Coordinates of C-alpha atoms in Angstrom, one line a residue:
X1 CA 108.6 75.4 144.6
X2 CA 105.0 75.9 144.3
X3 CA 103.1 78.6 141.9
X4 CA 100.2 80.2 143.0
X5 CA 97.7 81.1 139.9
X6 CA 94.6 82.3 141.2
X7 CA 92.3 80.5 138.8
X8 CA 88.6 81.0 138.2
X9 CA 87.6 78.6 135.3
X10 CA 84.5 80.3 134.0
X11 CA 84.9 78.9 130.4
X12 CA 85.3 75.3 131.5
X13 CA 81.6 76.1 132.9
X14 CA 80.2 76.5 129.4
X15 CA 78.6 73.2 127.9
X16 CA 81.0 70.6 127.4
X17 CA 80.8 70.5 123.6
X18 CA 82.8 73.3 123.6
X19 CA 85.7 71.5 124.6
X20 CA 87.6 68.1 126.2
X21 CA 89.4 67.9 129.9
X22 CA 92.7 66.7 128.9
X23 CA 95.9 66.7 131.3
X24 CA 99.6 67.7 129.8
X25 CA 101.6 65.3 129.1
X26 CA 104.9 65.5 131.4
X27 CA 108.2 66.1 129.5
X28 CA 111.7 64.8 130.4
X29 CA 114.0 67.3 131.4
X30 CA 111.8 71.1 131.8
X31 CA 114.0 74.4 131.9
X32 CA 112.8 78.1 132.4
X33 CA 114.2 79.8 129.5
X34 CA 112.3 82.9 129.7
X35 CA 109.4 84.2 132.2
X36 CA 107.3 87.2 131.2
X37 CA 107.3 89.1 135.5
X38 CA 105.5 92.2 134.7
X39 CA 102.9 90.2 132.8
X40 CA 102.8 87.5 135.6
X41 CA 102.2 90.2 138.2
X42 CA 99.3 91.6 136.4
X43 CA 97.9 87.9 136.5
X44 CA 98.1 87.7 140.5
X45 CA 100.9 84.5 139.6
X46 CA 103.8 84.5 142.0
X47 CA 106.8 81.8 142.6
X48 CA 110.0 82.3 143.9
X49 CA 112.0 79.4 142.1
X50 CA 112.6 79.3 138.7
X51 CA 112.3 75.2 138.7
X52 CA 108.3 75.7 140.2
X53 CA 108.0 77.7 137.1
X54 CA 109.4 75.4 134.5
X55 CA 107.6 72.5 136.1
X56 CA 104.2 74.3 135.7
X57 CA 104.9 75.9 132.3
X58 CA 106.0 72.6 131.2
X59 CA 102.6 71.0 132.1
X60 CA 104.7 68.5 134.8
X61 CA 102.7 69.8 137.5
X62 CA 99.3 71.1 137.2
X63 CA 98.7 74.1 139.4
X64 CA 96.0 73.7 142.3
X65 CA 92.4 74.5 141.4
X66 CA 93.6 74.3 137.7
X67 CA 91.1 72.7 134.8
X68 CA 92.8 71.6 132.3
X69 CA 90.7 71.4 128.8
X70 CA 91.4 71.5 125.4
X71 CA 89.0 73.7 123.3
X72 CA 86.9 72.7 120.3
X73 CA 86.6 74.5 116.8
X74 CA 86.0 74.1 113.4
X75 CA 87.7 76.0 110.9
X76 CA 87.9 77.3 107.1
X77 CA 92.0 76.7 106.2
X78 CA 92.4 78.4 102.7
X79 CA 89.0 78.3 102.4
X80 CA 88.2 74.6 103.0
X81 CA 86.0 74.0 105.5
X82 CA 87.4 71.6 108.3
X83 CA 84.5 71.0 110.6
X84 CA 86.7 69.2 113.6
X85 CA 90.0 71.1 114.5
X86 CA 90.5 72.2 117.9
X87 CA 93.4 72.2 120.2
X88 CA 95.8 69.7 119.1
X89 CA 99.2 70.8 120.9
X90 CA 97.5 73.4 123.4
X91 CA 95.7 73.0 126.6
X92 CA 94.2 75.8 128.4
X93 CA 95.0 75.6 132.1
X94 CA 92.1 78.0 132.9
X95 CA 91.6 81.6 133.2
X96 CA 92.4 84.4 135.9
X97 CA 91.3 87.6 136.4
X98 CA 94.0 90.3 136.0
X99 CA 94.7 93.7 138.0
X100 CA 92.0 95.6 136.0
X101 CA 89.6 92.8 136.6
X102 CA 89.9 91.0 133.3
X103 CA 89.5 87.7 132.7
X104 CA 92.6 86.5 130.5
X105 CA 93.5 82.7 130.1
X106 CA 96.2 80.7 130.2
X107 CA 97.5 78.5 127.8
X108 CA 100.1 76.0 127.3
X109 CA 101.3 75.1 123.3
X110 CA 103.3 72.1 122.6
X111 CA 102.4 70.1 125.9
X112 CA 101.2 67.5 124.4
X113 CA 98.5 65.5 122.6
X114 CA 94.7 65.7 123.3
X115 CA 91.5 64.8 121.5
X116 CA 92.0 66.8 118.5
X117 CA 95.7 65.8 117.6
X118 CA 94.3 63.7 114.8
X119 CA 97.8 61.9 114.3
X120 CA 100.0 64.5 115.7
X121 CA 102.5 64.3 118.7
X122 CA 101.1 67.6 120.2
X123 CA 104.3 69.4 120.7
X124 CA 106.3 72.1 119.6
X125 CA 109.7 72.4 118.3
X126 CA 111.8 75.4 120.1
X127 CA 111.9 77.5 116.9
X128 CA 108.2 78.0 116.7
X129 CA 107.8 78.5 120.0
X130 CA 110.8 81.7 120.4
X131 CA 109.4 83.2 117.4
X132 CA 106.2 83.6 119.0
X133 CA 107.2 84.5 121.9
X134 CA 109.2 87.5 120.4
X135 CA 106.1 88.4 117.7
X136 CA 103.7 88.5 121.2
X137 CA 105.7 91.0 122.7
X138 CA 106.9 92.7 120.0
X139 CA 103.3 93.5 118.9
X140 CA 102.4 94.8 122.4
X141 CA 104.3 97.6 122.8
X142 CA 103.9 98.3 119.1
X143 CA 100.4 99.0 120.8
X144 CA 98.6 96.0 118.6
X145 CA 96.0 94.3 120.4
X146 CA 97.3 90.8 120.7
X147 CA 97.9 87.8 122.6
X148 CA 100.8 87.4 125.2
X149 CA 104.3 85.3 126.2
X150 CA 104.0 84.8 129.4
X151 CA 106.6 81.6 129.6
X152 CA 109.0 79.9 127.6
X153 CA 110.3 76.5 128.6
X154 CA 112.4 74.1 126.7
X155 CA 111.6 70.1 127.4
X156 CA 114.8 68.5 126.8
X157 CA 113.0 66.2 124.1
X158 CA 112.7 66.3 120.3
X159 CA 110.6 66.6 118.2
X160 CA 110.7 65.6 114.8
X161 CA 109.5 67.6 111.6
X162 CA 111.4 67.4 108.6
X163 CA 114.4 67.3 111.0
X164 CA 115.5 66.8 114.7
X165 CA 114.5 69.4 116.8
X166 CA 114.7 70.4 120.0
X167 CA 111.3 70.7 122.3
X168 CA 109.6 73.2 124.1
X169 CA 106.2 74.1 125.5
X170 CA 105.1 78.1 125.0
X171 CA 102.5 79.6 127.8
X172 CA 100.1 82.1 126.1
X173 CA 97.5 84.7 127.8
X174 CA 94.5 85.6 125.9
X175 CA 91.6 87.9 126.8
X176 CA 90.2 84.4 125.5
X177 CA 91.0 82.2 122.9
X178 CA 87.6 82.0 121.8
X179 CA 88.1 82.1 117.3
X180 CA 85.1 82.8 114.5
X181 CA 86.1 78.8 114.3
X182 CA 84.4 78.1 117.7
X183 CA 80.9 79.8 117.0
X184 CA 81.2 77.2 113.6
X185 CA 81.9 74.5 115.5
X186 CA 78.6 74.3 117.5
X187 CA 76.8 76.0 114.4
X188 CA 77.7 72.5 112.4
X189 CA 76.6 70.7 114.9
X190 CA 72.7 72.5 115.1
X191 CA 73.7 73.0 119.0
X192 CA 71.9 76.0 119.4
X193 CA 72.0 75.8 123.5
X194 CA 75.3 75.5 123.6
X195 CA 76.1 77.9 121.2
X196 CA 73.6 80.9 122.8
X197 CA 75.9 79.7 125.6
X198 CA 79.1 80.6 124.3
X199 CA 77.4 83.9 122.5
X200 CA 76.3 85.1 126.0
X201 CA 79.6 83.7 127.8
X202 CA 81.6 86.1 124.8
X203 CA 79.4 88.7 125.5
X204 CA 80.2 88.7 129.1
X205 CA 83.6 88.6 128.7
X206 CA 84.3 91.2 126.1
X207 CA 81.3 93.6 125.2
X208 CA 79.8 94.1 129.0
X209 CA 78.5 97.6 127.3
X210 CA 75.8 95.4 125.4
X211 CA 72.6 94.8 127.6
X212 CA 71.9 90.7 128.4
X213 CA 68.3 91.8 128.2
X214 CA 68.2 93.8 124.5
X215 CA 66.5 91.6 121.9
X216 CA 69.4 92.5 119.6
X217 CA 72.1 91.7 121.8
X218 CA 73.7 88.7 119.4
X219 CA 73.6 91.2 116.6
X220 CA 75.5 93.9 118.8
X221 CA 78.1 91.7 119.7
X222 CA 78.4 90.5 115.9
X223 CA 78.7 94.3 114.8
X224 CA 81.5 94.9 117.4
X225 CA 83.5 91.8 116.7
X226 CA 83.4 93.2 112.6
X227 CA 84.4 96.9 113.8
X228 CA 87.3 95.4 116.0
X229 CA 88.9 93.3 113.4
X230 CA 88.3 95.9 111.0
X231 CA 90.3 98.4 112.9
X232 CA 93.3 95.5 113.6
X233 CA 93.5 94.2 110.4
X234 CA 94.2 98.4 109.7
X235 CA 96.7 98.2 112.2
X236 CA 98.9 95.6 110.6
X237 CA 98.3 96.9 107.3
X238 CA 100.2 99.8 108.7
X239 CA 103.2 98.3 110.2
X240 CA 103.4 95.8 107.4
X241 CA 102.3 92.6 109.0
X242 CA 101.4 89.7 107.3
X243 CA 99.9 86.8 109.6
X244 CA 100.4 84.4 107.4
X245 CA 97.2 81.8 107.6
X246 CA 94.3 84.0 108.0
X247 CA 91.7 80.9 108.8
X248 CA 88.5 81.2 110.7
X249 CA 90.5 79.2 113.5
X250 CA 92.8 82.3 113.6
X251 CA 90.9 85.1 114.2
X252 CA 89.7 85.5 117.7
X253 CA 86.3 87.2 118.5
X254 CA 88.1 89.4 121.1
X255 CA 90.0 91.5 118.4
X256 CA 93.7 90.5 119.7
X257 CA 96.3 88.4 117.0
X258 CA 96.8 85.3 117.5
X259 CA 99.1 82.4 116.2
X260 CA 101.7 83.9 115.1
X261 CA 102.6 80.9 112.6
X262 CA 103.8 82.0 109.5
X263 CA 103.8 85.3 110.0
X264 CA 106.6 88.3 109.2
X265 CA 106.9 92.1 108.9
X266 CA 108.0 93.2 105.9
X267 CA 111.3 94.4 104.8
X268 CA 111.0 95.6 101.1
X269 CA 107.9 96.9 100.5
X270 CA 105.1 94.8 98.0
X271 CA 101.1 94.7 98.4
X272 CA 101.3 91.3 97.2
X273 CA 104.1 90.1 99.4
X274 CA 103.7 86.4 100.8
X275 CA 105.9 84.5 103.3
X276 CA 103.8 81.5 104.4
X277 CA 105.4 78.8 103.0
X278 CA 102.0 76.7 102.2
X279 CA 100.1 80.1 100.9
X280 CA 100.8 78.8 97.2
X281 CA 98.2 81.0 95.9
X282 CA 98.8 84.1 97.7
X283 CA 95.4 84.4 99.3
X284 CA 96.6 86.0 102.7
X285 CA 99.4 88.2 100.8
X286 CA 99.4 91.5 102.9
X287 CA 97.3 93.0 99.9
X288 CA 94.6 90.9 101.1
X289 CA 94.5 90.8 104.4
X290 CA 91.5 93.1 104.8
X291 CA 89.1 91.2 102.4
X292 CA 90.2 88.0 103.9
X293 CA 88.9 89.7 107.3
X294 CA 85.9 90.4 106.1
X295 CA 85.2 86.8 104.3
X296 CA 86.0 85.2 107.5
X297 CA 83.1 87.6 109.4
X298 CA 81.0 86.5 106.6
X299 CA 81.4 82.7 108.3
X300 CA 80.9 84.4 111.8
X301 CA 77.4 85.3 110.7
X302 CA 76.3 82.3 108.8
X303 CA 77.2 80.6 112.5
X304 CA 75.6 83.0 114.9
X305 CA 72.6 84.0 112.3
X306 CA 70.1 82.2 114.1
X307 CA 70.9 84.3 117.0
X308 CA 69.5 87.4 115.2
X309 CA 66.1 88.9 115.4
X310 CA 63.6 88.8 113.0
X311 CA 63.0 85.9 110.4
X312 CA 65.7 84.7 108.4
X313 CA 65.8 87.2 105.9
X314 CA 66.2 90.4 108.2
X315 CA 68.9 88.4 110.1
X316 CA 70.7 87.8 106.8
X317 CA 69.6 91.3 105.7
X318 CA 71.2 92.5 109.2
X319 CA 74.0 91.0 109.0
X320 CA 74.9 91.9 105.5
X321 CA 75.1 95.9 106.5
X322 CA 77.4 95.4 109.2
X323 CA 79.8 93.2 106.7
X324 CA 79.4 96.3 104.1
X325 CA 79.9 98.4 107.3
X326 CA 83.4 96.7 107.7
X327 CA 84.9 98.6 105.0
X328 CA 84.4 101.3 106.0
X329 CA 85.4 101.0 109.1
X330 CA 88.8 99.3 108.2
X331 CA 89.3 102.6 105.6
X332 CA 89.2 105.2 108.5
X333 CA 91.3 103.0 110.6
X334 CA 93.9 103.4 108.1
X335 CA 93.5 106.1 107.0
X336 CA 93.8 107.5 110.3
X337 CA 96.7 105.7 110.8
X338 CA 98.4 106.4 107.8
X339 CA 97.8 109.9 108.5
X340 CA 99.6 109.8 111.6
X341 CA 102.2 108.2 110.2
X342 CA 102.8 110.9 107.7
X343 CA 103.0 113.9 110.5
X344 CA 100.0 115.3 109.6
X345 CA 97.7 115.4 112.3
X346 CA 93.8 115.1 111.6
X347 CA 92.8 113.2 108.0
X348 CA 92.1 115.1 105.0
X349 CA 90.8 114.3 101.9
X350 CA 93.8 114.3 99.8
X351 CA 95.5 112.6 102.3
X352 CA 94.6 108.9 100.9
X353 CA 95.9 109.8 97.4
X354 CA 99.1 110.7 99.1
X355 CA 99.5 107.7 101.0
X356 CA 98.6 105.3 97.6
X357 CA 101.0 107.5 95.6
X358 CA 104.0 106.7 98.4
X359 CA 103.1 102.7 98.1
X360 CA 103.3 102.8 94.6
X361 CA 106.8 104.3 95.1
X362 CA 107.8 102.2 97.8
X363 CA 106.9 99.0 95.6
X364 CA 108.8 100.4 92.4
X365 CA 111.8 101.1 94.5
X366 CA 111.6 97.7 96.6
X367 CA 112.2 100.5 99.5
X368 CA 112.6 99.2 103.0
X369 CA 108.6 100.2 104.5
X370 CA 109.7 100.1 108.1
X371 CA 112.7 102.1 108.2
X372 CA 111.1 104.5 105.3
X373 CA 108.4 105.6 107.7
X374 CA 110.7 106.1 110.8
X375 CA 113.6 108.0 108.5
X376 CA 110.4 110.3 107.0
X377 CA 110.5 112.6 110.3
X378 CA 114.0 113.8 109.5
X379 CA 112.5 115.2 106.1
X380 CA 109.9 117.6 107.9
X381 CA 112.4 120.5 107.7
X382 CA 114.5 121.0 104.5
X383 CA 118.0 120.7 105.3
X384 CA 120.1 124.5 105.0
X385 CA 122.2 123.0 101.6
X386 CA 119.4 121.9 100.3
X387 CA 120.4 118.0 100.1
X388 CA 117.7 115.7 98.3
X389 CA 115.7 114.9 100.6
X390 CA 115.7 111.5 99.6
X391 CA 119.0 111.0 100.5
X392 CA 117.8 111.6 104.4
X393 CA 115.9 108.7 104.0
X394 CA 118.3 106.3 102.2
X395 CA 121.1 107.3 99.7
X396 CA 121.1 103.6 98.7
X397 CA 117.5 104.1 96.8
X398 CA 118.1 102.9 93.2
X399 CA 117.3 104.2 90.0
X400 CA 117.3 107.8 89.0
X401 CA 113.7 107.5 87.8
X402 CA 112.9 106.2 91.5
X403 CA 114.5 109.0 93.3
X404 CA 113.2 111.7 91.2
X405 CA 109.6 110.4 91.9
X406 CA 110.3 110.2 95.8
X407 CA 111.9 113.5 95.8
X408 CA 108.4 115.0 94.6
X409 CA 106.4 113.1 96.4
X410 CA 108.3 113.9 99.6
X411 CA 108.3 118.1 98.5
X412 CA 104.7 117.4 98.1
X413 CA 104.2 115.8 101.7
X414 CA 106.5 118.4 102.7
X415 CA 104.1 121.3 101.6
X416 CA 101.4 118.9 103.6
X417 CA 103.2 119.2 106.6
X418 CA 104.0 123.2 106.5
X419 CA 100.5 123.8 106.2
X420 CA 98.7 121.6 108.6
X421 CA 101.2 121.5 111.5
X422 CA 104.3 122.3 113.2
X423 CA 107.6 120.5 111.8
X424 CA 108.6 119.6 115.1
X425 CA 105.4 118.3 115.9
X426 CA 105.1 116.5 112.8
X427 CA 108.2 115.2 113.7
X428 CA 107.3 114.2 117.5
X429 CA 104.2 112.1 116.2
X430 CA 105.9 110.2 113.3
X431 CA 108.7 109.3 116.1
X432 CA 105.9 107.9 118.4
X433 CA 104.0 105.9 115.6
X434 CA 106.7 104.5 113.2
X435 CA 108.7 101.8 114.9
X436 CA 112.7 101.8 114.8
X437 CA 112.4 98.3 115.9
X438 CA 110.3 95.8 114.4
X439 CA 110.7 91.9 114.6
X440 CA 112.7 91.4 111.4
X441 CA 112.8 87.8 109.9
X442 CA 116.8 87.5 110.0
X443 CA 117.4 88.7 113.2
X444 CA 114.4 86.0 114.4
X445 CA 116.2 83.1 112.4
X446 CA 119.2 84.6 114.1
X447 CA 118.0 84.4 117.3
X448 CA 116.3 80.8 116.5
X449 CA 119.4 79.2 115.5
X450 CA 121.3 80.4 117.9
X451 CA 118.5 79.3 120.7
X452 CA 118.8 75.6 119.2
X453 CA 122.2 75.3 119.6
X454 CA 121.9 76.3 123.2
X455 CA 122.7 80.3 123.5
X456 CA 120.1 82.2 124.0
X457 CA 121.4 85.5 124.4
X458 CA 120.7 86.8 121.1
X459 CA 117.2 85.9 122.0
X460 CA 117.1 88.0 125.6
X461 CA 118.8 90.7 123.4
X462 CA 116.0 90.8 120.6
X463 CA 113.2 90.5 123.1
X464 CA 114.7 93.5 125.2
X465 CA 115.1 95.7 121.9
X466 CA 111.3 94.9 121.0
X467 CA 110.2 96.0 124.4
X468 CA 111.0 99.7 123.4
X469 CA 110.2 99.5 119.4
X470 CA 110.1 103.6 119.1
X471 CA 113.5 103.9 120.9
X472 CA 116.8 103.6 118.5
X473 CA 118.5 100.2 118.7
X474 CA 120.9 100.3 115.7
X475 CA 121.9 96.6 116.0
X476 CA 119.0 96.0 115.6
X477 CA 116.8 98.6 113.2
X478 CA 118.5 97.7 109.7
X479 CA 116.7 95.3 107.1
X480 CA 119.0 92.2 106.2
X481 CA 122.0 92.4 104.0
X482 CA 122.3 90.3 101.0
X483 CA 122.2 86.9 101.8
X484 CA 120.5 87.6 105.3
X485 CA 117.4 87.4 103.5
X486 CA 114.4 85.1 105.1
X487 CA 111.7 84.7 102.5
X488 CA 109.6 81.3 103.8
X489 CA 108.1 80.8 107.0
X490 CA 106.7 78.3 108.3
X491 CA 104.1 76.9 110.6
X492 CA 105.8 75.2 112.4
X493 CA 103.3 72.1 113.8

C-alpha cells in the first residue's frame, strides 16, 4: 500500500526561523474520498491502492524521505498586524518537482496541531475542506493561476465549531506557499540573513529570469510579485470573485489564489458585494479587491526594503513607483479582459466607458454577471424578427426602465462588434472566455450538505461540471432560485 512521492525538500533547507518540523497527527478512521490522478501524475506520485492514499493524505503515514514542517508567517488580518501566525492546521510534507521541472509543494490542511495552533485543535471540518477542493479546480480550468486539490480524505472524527462536524484533512499543491506574511515575519524579527535567504530561495523558485548577480535583484523580484498580483486580482475582478479575507497571510508571492476561505463568485451583480461572514466593514468587498492588493504590496516592501539598493530613501523612492506602477498594470489586465469578454478583439479607448456603463446596469438590474456575459454572444447578430435583444439574454430582467437601458447599451456594443470584428468570431471568443459554469454558492452548500450526510455524489458531479467551465452544463449553469440563496460564508477554522 505504499506511495511513492519523489520528494526534494529545498524549502526545509532555508534557515529554520522560517518554520517548525512538526509530524501529523494520526486520525481514527482515514477514507479516500476524492484523488486528483492527472494532477498526481504530473507530480511523479503513484500508488495503486486507494487505502495507501488515504493513509498518506491523512497524515497516518509519513511518506519516505518526507520533511514534515509547519511554515512561519506574520500577517495583517483586516488590517491588524499579527506578528506570529503561521501554519496552525497545515503541515507541508515537502516539495517535488513536477513534469516541467517545477518545484510545487505539498501540503496537508486539517492534520493536526503544530506550533502555531495557539489554542486551536488543527483540523478541518469536511465542509471547508470540499469547498476548497471544488474552488481549486474550478479556478484552474477557468485558467486562474491558483493553488491545487490534489486529495480529499475524510477522518472519521469530529470536529467541533459552532456544531458537530464531521473531519477531514485537504492535500494542497502550491508553486509554494511562500505569502507577503512570510517576508514580515523575518522582517519583525530584524533577521536579515534569513530573510536575504528566503528572498534569494523565492527568487530561485519563481523569477529564474532575474540574474543572482544584478545589484537590483530584490527590487526585480519585488516589481514582478506587484505586476503578477496586479494582473490576478484583474482576473477575478472579471469572473466576479471575491476571496473573502484578503490578509498579507493570503496572498502568495508566486501570484496563484490561495485559501479559499470565505470566498464566492457572484450571482447578482454589486461592486460592493461581501460574503465573508467576519468582513463587517466591507473592506475586501469585490469593489476593493484591487486596492486591497496594492496595500498588502505596500507591507511586502516595508519587509524586503532593506533588500534594495541605494540608501533608504531611493529604496522607499524605488519601491513607491512600482506600487504606482500596480495600477496600471491591474487597469490593462482588465481592461484587456473585459475587452475580450465583450467580443471585441484588441482594446480601444472607448472600450472602458462601455464596460463601466454595462456594470452600472448590471448593478441597477441586480442581473445575474456570470450568466449575462456567457448569454451576450447570442446578441452578436440581431435576430431576423427583430426580438429585444435583451430578451436573448434574460426575459426575466425587471423594470421597463432597466430593459430599455440594456437594450441601448447592448445596440451600442452591437455597433462595437460590427465594426471591429466578425460576429461569429466575436461570438467564438466570448464562448472561450465567459464561463457557463462557475462554482455557484448553492450548488457548493448543496454539495456540502449532502457530503456530510455521507453522499458524495453531488460532489463528484460538481467537480466534473467545473472541469469543463466553457462547456454547457444546464444542471448546473443557473444562479439560485428564491430561497436557494447563500449570502454568508465562512472561514471555516
Amino acid at each position: 500500500m505504499s506511495v511513492n512521492i519523489p520528494f526534494i525538500n529545498e524549502f526545509s533547507q532555508l534557515p529554520e526561523a522560517c518554520f517548525s518540523r512538526v509530524l501529523p497527527t494520526p486520525v481514527s478512521q482515514p477514507t479516500l474520498v476524492a484523488f486528483n490522478h492527472l494532477l498526481a501524475d504530473s507530480l511523479g506520485i503513484s500508488s495503486e491502492h486507494d487505502a495507501g492514499l488515504a493513509a498518506v493524505f491523512s497524515g497516518n503515514q509519513v511518506p519516505a524521505n518526507a520533511d514534515p514542517l509547519a511554515m512561519a508567517y506574520s500577517g495583517h488580518q483586516f488590517g491588524h498586524l499579527n506578528p506570529q501566525l503561521g501554519d496552525g492546521r497545515a503541515i507541508l510534507l515537502g516539495d517535488v518537482r513536477d513534469n516541467r521541472n517545477q518545484l510545487r509543494d505539498i501540503q496537508l490542511k486539517g492534520s493536526g496541531r503544530t506550533p502555531y495552533s495557539r489554542n486551536g485543535d488543527g483540523r478541518s471540518p469536511l465542509g471547508p475542506a470540499m469547498r476548497e477542493y471544488l474552488l481549486c479546480e474550478a479556478m484552474h480550468a477557468l485558467g486562474v493561476p491558483t493553488t491545487r486539490a490534489l486529495a480529499l480524505v475524510t477522518t472519521g472524527d469530529t470536529v467541533y465549531r459552532e456544531r458537530r462536524e464531521p473531519g477531514a484533512v485537504f492535500t494542497r499543491v502550491a508553486a509554494s506557499h511562500i505569502r507577503v506574511g512570510t517576508f514580515q515575519y523575518l522582517a519583525l524579527r530584524r533577521d536579515e540573513e534569513s530573510l536575504r535567504a528566503l528572498a534569494d530561495h523565492t527568487l530561485a523558485r519563481h523569477f529564474p529570469d532575474i540574474s543572482p548577480e544584478s545589484e537590483s535583484r530584490y527590487l526585480e523580484l519585488f516589481t514582478e510579485i506587484v505586476r503578477q498580483q496586479a494582473e490576478l486580482i484583474a482576473r477575478w475582478m472579471l469572473l466576479g470573485f471575491i476571496h473573502g479575507v484578503m490578509n498579507t497571510d493570503n496572498m502568495t508571492v508566486s501570484g496563484e489564489t490561495i485559501d479559499y476561505g470565505p470566498c464566492a463568485f457572484m450571482d447578482n451583480f454589486s461592486r460592493s458585494k461581501v460574503f465573508s461572514s467576519i468582513d463587517q466593514q466591507g473592506r475586501y468587498a469585490y469593489q476593493n479587491q484591487p486596492a486591497i492588493g496594492q496595500w498588502n504590496l505596500a507591507r511586502l516592501a516595508e519587509a524586503l526594503l532593506g533588500l534594495f539598493p541605494g540608501d533608504e530613501d531611493d529604496a522607499v523612492a524605488a519601491a513607491t513607483q512600482v506600487l504606482n506602477d500596480y495600477s496600471q498594470w491591474h487597469q490593462q489586465a482588465w481592461e484587456s479582459g473585459m475587452s475580450e469578454k465583450l467580443g471585441l478583439g484588441t482594446t480601444a479607448e472607448q472600450d472602458r466607458q462601455l464596460a463601466e456603463d454595462l456594470l452600472t446596469l448590471l448593478e441597477q438590474g441586480r442581473i445575474d454577471y456570470s450568466h449575462f456575459f456567457h448569454a451576450l454572444a447570442q446578441c452578436t447578430e440581431q435576430d431576423a424578427d427583430r426580438t429585444p435583444l435583451f430578451l436573448l439574454i434574460d426575459p426575466a430582467i425587471p423594470g421597463d426602465a432597466t430593459r430599455q437601458q440594456l437594450e441601448e447599451w447592448l445596440n451600442r456594443w452591437q455597433d462595437e462588434v460590427s465594426n471591429r470584428t466578425s460576429p461569429e468570431t466575436a461570438a467564438q471568443k466570448m464562448r472561450s472566455v465567459n464561463p457557463a459554469v462557475i462554482p455557484r454558492n448553492h450548488r457548493i452548500a448543496e454539495a456540502i450538505n449532502a457530503g456530510e450526510q455521507g453522499d458524495f455524489s453531488v460532489f463528484y458531479a460538481l467537480a466534473d461540471a467545473l472541469r469543463s467551465p466553457y462547456q454547457e452544463h444546464p444542471e448546473f449553469s443557473k444562479g439560485p432560485r428564491s430561497g436557494e440563496e447563500v449570502l454568508r460564508t465562512f472561514c471555516g477554522t
